[in-house]
Amino acid sequence: MAELLSIAKLMSKVPEIKAIIGDQKPEYCYQCAKCTSGCTAAKVVPEYKPHEIVAAVKMGMIEEIMKSGILWACSECWKCSEYCPQDVAPVEVVLALKNIAVKMGYRPPEALVEMVKNAIETGYMQGIMEVMTNEFEFVDRDSLGLPKLERPPNMEQRRAALMRFFGVVMK
Amino acid sequence: MSGFEPKIVVFACNWCSYAGIDLAGTSRIEYPPNVSVVRVMCSSRVTPEMVLKALQRGADGVLITGCHPGDCHYITGNYNTLRRYYLLKRILNELGLGERVHLEWISASEGERFAKVAHEFVERIRKLGPLRIEEV
Amino acid sequence: MRYLLYLGCVIPTKQYAYEMSLRAVFPKFGIELEDFNEGCCGFPLKGVNKKAWIYMGARILARAYERGLPILTPCNGCNVSLFETKRFLEEDPSLRAEMLSLLRSEGLYHFGDVEILHPVEVFHDVIGVEKIKSMVVKPLKGLRIASHPGCHLIRPTNVPRPDNNVNPQKIDNIVRALGAEVGDYPDKGGCCGATMLPFHPESAIKVGAEKIVVMMDYGFDAVTTSCPYCMEMLDAKQDAAKTITGNMDLSLPVFYLTQLVGLALGMDPKELGIHLNLSPVDLVLEKLGVL
Amino acid sequence: MVDEVRIGVYICHCGKNIGGVISPKRVAEHVSRFPNVVVASDYLYMCSSPGQALIEEDIRKHNLNRVIVAACSPRMHEPTFQAAVARGGLNPYLLEMVNIREHATWVHEHEPEEAERKVIGLIRAAVERARHLYPLEVAKFPVVKSVLVIGGGIAGIRASLDLAKAGFKVYLVERKQSIGGRMAQLDKTFPTLDCSQCILTPMMVDVANHPNIELIAYSEVEEIDGRPGDFKVKIKMKPRYVDWDKCTGCGTCVEKCPWRVPSEFDEGLGYRKAIYFEFPQAIPRRPVIDPEHCLYLTKGICRVCERFCPVGAIMFEDKPRYVEVNVGAIIVATGYDLYDMTKLHEYGYGRYRNVITGMQLERLSSAGGPTGGRITTIEYERGRFKPGKTPKTVALILCAGSRDERHVRYCCRIGCMAALKHAYYIAHALPDSKIIICYTDIRAFGKGFEEFYQRIRSLPNVYFIRGRPMEIIENKDGSLTFDVYDSNINRMIRVTADLVVLETALVPPKGFEELRQKLKISCDPGGFGLELHPKLKPVETTVDGIYLAGFIQGPKDIPDTVAHAGAAAAAAASFLAKGYVESTPYLATVDEDICSGCALCVSVCPYDAISIVVKDGKRVAQVDSVKCKGCGACAGTCPSGAMQQHYFTDRQIMAEVAALAEGVVA
Ligand SMILES: Cc1cc2nc3c(=O)[nH]c(=O)nc-3n(C[C@H](O)[C@H](O)[C@H](O)COP(=O)(O)OP(=O)(O)OC[C@H]3O[C@@H](n4cnc5c(N)ncnc54)[C@H](O)[C@@H]3O)c2cc1C
Ligand SMILES: Cc1cc2nc3c(=O)[nH]c(=O)nc-3n(C[C@H](O)[C@H](O)[C@H](O)COP(=O)(O)OP(=O)(O)OC[C@H]3O[C@@H](n4cnc5c(N)ncnc54)[C@H](O)[C@@H]3O)c2cc1C
Ligand code: SF4
Ligand code: SF4
Ligand code: SF4
Ligand code: SF4
Ligand code: SF4
Ligand code: SF4
Ligand code: SF4
Ligand code: SF4
């Protein structure tokens, strides 16, 4: 059935992750699964298990995880980093893995790509919307008497700087 | 400034700091080889002349280590050290050498911390560059 | 006091009720708000490219420093994002240098030490509960109101947070000053699920729904929050939550904290944008006799 | 230094520890060219007999008058090589050790070239220093053949009995009303499940009856003075408000006292009176009045105990009393405390009444405990504990606060076995219940532990979940719910339990930090007493004559505690049996010609060892060599250089420093 893992594939990714996250310690994880036990995402997305992700990082088996797209399930509630007994902060590991995945060419979910595009082009991650009142009327900033929403200043310089980071995503 | 390997002389009291430095060894925690340790019974044995001598004769930095306050094997030795260190520091500051001498409390169980302190001190001195004798 | 009103993305493009109530309520306490339209704080982009996120936050800090005023961030996400940015800039000199070199093209040269505040702090620590109490003209009597602080108001604790993760009480203290009853309930510091919404919408909504179930179970008449994401999950998605969980009893009025303060000060619900709340807020308004 | 200085240098390989990183042979060749070095050799193990013999022979053959051994830390083998040098006919203080293992090859393993250069530099500095060495003499002092044991838990009890039986006088100081320590609180003991009280009480009685043991209960060490072999210890006896000489221990006062207070012994679940025995089997059997709760001492009413005492032993005007004892050695056996579980906020201890500690479960399970041995949920009635209902599900959470970077870093070494035992208590008493054990790893390494683990695993109503819950939530009925991910079956499990037991982290007892500072012994990062060597000197401390026994050296179960206490007693006995201690040779000494009598040295000496005397009409400093402990503070302070410290003279240190600062050219 399943293919056996070859140790030739094992190559710890801890150093790469550490370079991104700062002072947390993914290499300390002893698989107590406390993070997963209380994980907001794990309760509703059973395939998402932060302790497994941290273990995979230590083993270097992260490609499967990146391929599966499961990283995007984290709700960034920061409970795991608050209560992990080993200062691992799985959420930071997950965030770092997302960064690495994007760099490696894995495309983030479309919704996020859309946000990035908007952030670069309009300064806001989403367009200005019409919303509904509880009387089912549609209203907007104008009709609600809110001031016109200006674009952030220096859009050109801002776009130039951001394009340096987001080249891959925008392709 | 790459290529400059500072020479550091460390004074360590026998009971806490020397034992802590030994523990770094026993635990195989690496630190730069530029640091050499002089053992004294208590940090309060170290005189300003010894520190100056080290700088004069080629050391780029001096690290004095002793037991944490309250832990001195000889009750109050490290308080004497602290007082003398402040005085010494004042003189050294005037000579522009203040950054090159540092006092740190290292307990017998702080091998890991000693290694960290050694790393940081070497980096600090590396940034300051070599000490030219004329300065002293 | 004068603050830079930094709304972020969600509030000025969608959560208009928050913006309306903020603009309406704070001046009543003599707090002036200066518009500070600087766009996205970068928070959702942290996972795509950490440096891009830092850049966006760093830019905002540098711009605010020029204006010389504290930033008021009504969104929990913006608040934590700017604090984290600040921390990374402080801890990593090379990152700081890199960001400054990018910002030079805008004529920005410093980050300074800009103060960042959240409305909960302004109410609780700047204005003060006693002052609020003294200004209440229409106490929220007879209501039991749950507070939902939202993750980022209290976590991560490695950066300063407006309220305490162990026992968040600031919103409760404010609500109590408005004349309502408050109380703790299980997993008060729990998550609304908003960050999952774009990727796992059903699961995200289940997270929010679970919170509503617990608050109803503990007999609350309404819930209040001060984060536009949490509002979206608890209020706007409440109908969707019914369908997804099959729990048709889900029904809990949700208010922004600013809206509750406004109501207690006797302000018109429309002025506070309460007609934009999609949860059954009328139940509460009726009880208060403002409908 | 009239004679020519003739130095022999010996470089140890220490197997591969040194020889695997640098080439001792090359180093020997290099240093043999240093001035005054007559011979330089390397050898596989210098500390072995042939290694030592090499030194002895060379001293004679080459007429050496200085010896340098470059090997491990002087803290390890200095005495070994001093002895070798002495056998070779030289004064042992003409030896100089160079630490090239701990300070070089072990820490620069990956920079062998740099390591070798450093080693050569260190040896060069030693050569420079060795030139200025001179012979030293060591004085001997008699020891006082008695011992102070601090702490009357099983460790203190065992150590006291061992020493008393060997004929030493023992003073046993216990700060509580009774000895017995934590073991007295336990119901049964793993892995054999013997009744804890049943095996402990006879030993407590032995302590009370032994003519060589003076039990000083309800007391604490106030001050320690003197030196190894001759400590003077001031002990504070807290006011007992009962004249223990008159009291017969009849217990009438306790029975009649109207005021109940939560019992520390029952971990806050049971109650004791304001006048109380720690527990029914207390030794000594003499009550004390708790001044913070006694109605008379706080409010001036009552005096019931006084009225009923048949011998008139109550004395409300009692004051602290102080006794001084003179002992040769001290054994520290102060045990442990539970880590404050309210700090582990996520588990709700202190907020949720049915979240309890393992020690509280011991009390619930004890026949002498607050429920008479019935395991129940926790109820409170008007603030008072009362037994609740029989729990159907009990969850045990291991490593609560232990192995946790935010709380206690080390393993409690007890929790796993205690949890298995606790599962047994419940399974045995409540066969219809479900017992959930949430563990990270079960560490069952002791004798009989694995077998015990097997036995508990085989119980049908005990469920092992490999996972740790993150947060516990209290339900309206007082039961508790948590989710836990079981990584054995890859499932999230929702547990609802009537009682949650935290197997708590264990920490040094309150007040140990102050005691430790009085004793001048070091502590490890967890705050426990630091042994002199982690393998080879597990009971010795950095201070001669002071020993650690039991949990205070680090987490230990009862068998290990008892073994450790026995070792501490043996170490103290051998220290005292020798009959004398040697003073430090590194004494301070004054050159009276140079001394200006400024008295700066007097002000820094921590031991009042220096006085200013008038000699030939001149004020000079004088060192009392009995009092001097050889710290060198005076020498470090003396502005004229008149004050020197043997083996650490200015010349010796300066020579070493200059050589190190110059370094060596590769
Ligand atoms: C829940 C739990 C269950 C356990 N179950 C078992 C078991 O089944 N089997 C087993 O082998 N082990 C068990 N243990 C471990 C056992 O309790 C310890 O190994 C043992 O008690 C250690 O003995 P001790 O004498 O070193 O310390 P303690 O028992 O703590 O005794 C120390 C004594 O010193 C006194 N003291 C403290 N400070 C001072 C001071 N400054 N001055 C004077 N006196 C002082 C204290 O009052 C106390 O009487 C358990 C531990 C726990 C927490
Ligand atoms: C692979 C391995 C690695 C280890 N690593 C560590 C470590 O890193 N740290 C650690 O703390 N511990 C370690 N240990 C454990 C350590 O080896 C033991 O704790 C220690 O050696 C026990 O010492 P001992 O004197 O009791 O027994 P032993 O070392 O076995 O000595 C017993 C002696 O008695 C002699 N003898 C046996 N029978 C007789 C007889 N009938 N008559 C006369 N003499 C007899 C034997 O020849 C032997 O010399 C390790 C053990 C193993 C197996
Ligand atoms: S990341 Fe932390 S909480 Fe999660 S399994 Fe590892 S140690 Fe446990
Ligand atoms: S931050 Fe993400 S991984 Fe951590 S507990 Fe929350 S949802 Fe789970
Ligand atoms: S005087 Fe105090 S100790 Fe005596 S009986 Fe009354 S309350 Fe109890
Ligand atoms: S009644 Fe008197 S004799 Fe009896 S135990 Fe109490 S104090 Fe002692
Ligand atoms: S003994 Fe067991 S319960 Fe205690 S810390 Fe170690 S692993 Fe955890
Ligand atoms: S048998 Fe040996 S290797 Fe296995 S768990 Fe026990 S100590 Fe470890
Ligand atoms: S060496 Fe220390 S103890 Fe001895 S006389 Fe000098 S200051 Fe006092
Ligand atoms: S400090 Fe030196 S000079 Fe002054 S009295 Fe002491 S020994 Fe003499």
Coordinates of C-alpha atoms in Angstrom, one line a residue, chain C residues 137-264:
Chain C
V137 CA -27.4 58.1 31.1
K138 CA -29.1 54.9 29.9
P139 CA -27.8 52.1 31.9
L140 CA -27.9 48.7 30.2
K141 CA -30.0 47.3 33.1
G142 CA -31.3 43.8 33.1
L143 CA -28.9 42.6 30.5
R144 CA -26.3 39.8 31.0
I145 CA -23.6 40.5 28.5
A146 CA -20.7 38.2 27.7
S147 CA -17.4 39.6 26.5
H148 CA -15.5 38.0 23.8
P149 CA -12.0 39.5 23.9
G150 CA -10.7 37.7 20.8
C151 CA -7.3 35.9 20.6
H152 CA -5.2 38.8 19.6
L153 CA -6.4 41.1 22.4
I154 CA -4.8 38.7 24.9
R155 CA -2.2 36.6 22.9
P156 CA 0.6 36.2 22.1
T157 CA 2.0 37.3 25.5
N158 CA 5.5 37.7 24.1
V159 CA 4.4 41.2 23.0
P160 CA 2.4 43.6 25.2
R161 CA -1.3 42.9 24.9
P162 CA -4.2 45.2 25.9
D163 CA -5.6 42.6 28.3
N164 CA -4.5 39.6 30.3
N165 CA -4.5 36.1 28.8
V166 CA -5.0 34.4 32.1
N167 CA -8.0 36.3 33.1
P168 CA -9.3 38.9 30.7
Q169 CA -11.5 41.3 32.5
K170 CA -11.2 44.7 31.0
I171 CA -14.2 44.5 28.6
D172 CA -16.2 43.1 31.5
N173 CA -15.3 46.0 33.7
I174 CA -16.3 48.5 31.1
V175 CA -19.6 46.7 30.4
R176 CA -20.3 46.5 34.1
A177 CA -19.8 50.3 34.3
L178 CA -22.5 50.6 31.6
G179 CA -24.9 49.0 34.0
A180 CA -25.1 45.5 32.6
E181 CA -24.3 42.2 34.3
V182 CA -21.2 40.3 33.1
G183 CA -19.8 36.9 33.8
D184 CA -17.2 34.4 32.8
Y185 CA -17.9 31.3 30.7
P186 CA -15.8 28.4 29.5
D187 CA -13.1 29.2 27.0
K188 CA -13.7 32.9 27.2
G189 CA -10.3 33.5 25.7
G190 CA -11.2 31.2 22.8
C191 CA -10.9 31.9 19.1
C192 CA -13.6 33.1 16.7
G193 CA -12.1 31.2 13.7
A194 CA -11.8 34.3 11.4
T195 CA -8.4 33.5 10.1
M196 CA -9.5 30.2 8.8
L197 CA -12.5 31.8 6.9
P198 CA -10.9 32.2 3.5
F199 CA -9.5 28.7 3.4
H200 CA -11.8 26.5 5.5
P201 CA -15.0 28.5 5.6
E202 CA -17.3 25.8 7.1
S203 CA -14.8 24.9 9.8
A204 CA -14.2 28.5 10.6
I205 CA -17.9 29.1 11.1
K206 CA -18.1 26.0 13.3
V207 CA -15.6 27.6 15.6
G208 CA -17.6 30.8 15.9
A209 CA -20.8 28.8 16.3
E210 CA -19.3 26.8 19.2
K211 CA -18.6 30.0 21.1
I212 CA -22.2 31.2 20.6
V213 CA -23.6 27.9 21.9
V214 CA -21.5 28.2 25.1
M215 CA -22.5 31.8 25.7
M216 CA -26.2 31.0 25.2
D217 CA -25.8 28.0 27.5
Y218 CA -24.4 30.3 30.2
G219 CA -27.5 32.4 29.9
F220 CA -26.1 35.6 28.3
D221 CA -28.5 38.0 26.5
A222 CA -25.8 39.4 24.3
V223 CA -22.1 39.3 23.5
T224 CA -19.8 42.2 22.9
T225 CA -16.4 42.3 21.2
S226 CA -14.0 44.9 19.9
C227 CA -12.5 43.2 16.9
P228 CA -13.9 43.5 13.4
Y229 CA -12.9 39.9 12.6
C230 CA -14.7 38.5 15.7
M231 CA -17.7 40.6 14.8
E232 CA -17.8 39.2 11.4
M233 CA -17.7 35.6 12.8
L234 CA -20.1 36.0 15.6
D235 CA -22.5 38.5 14.1
A236 CA -22.5 38.4 10.3
K237 CA -21.9 34.6 10.1
Q238 CA -24.5 33.7 12.7
D239 CA -27.1 32.8 10.0
A240 CA -24.6 30.7 8.1
A241 CA -23.7 29.0 11.4
K242 CA -27.3 27.9 11.8
T243 CA -27.2 26.2 8.5
I244 CA -23.8 24.6 8.8
T245 CA -24.2 23.3 12.3
G246 CA -27.9 22.5 11.9
N247 CA -28.5 24.3 15.2
M248 CA -31.5 26.5 14.4
D249 CA -31.6 27.8 18.0
L250 CA -28.4 29.8 17.5
S251 CA -29.4 33.3 18.2
L252 CA -27.4 35.8 20.2
P253 CA -27.3 39.6 19.7
V254 CA -23.7 40.8 19.1
F255 CA -22.5 44.3 19.6
Y256 CA -19.3 46.2 19.3
L257 CA -18.1 47.5 22.7
T258 CA -18.2 51.0 21.2
Q259 CA -21.9 50.5 20.3
L260 CA -22.7 49.4 23.9
V261 CA -20.9 52.4 25.3
G262 CA -22.8 54.6 22.9
L263 CA -26.1 53.1 23.8
A264 CA -25.4 53.7 27.5

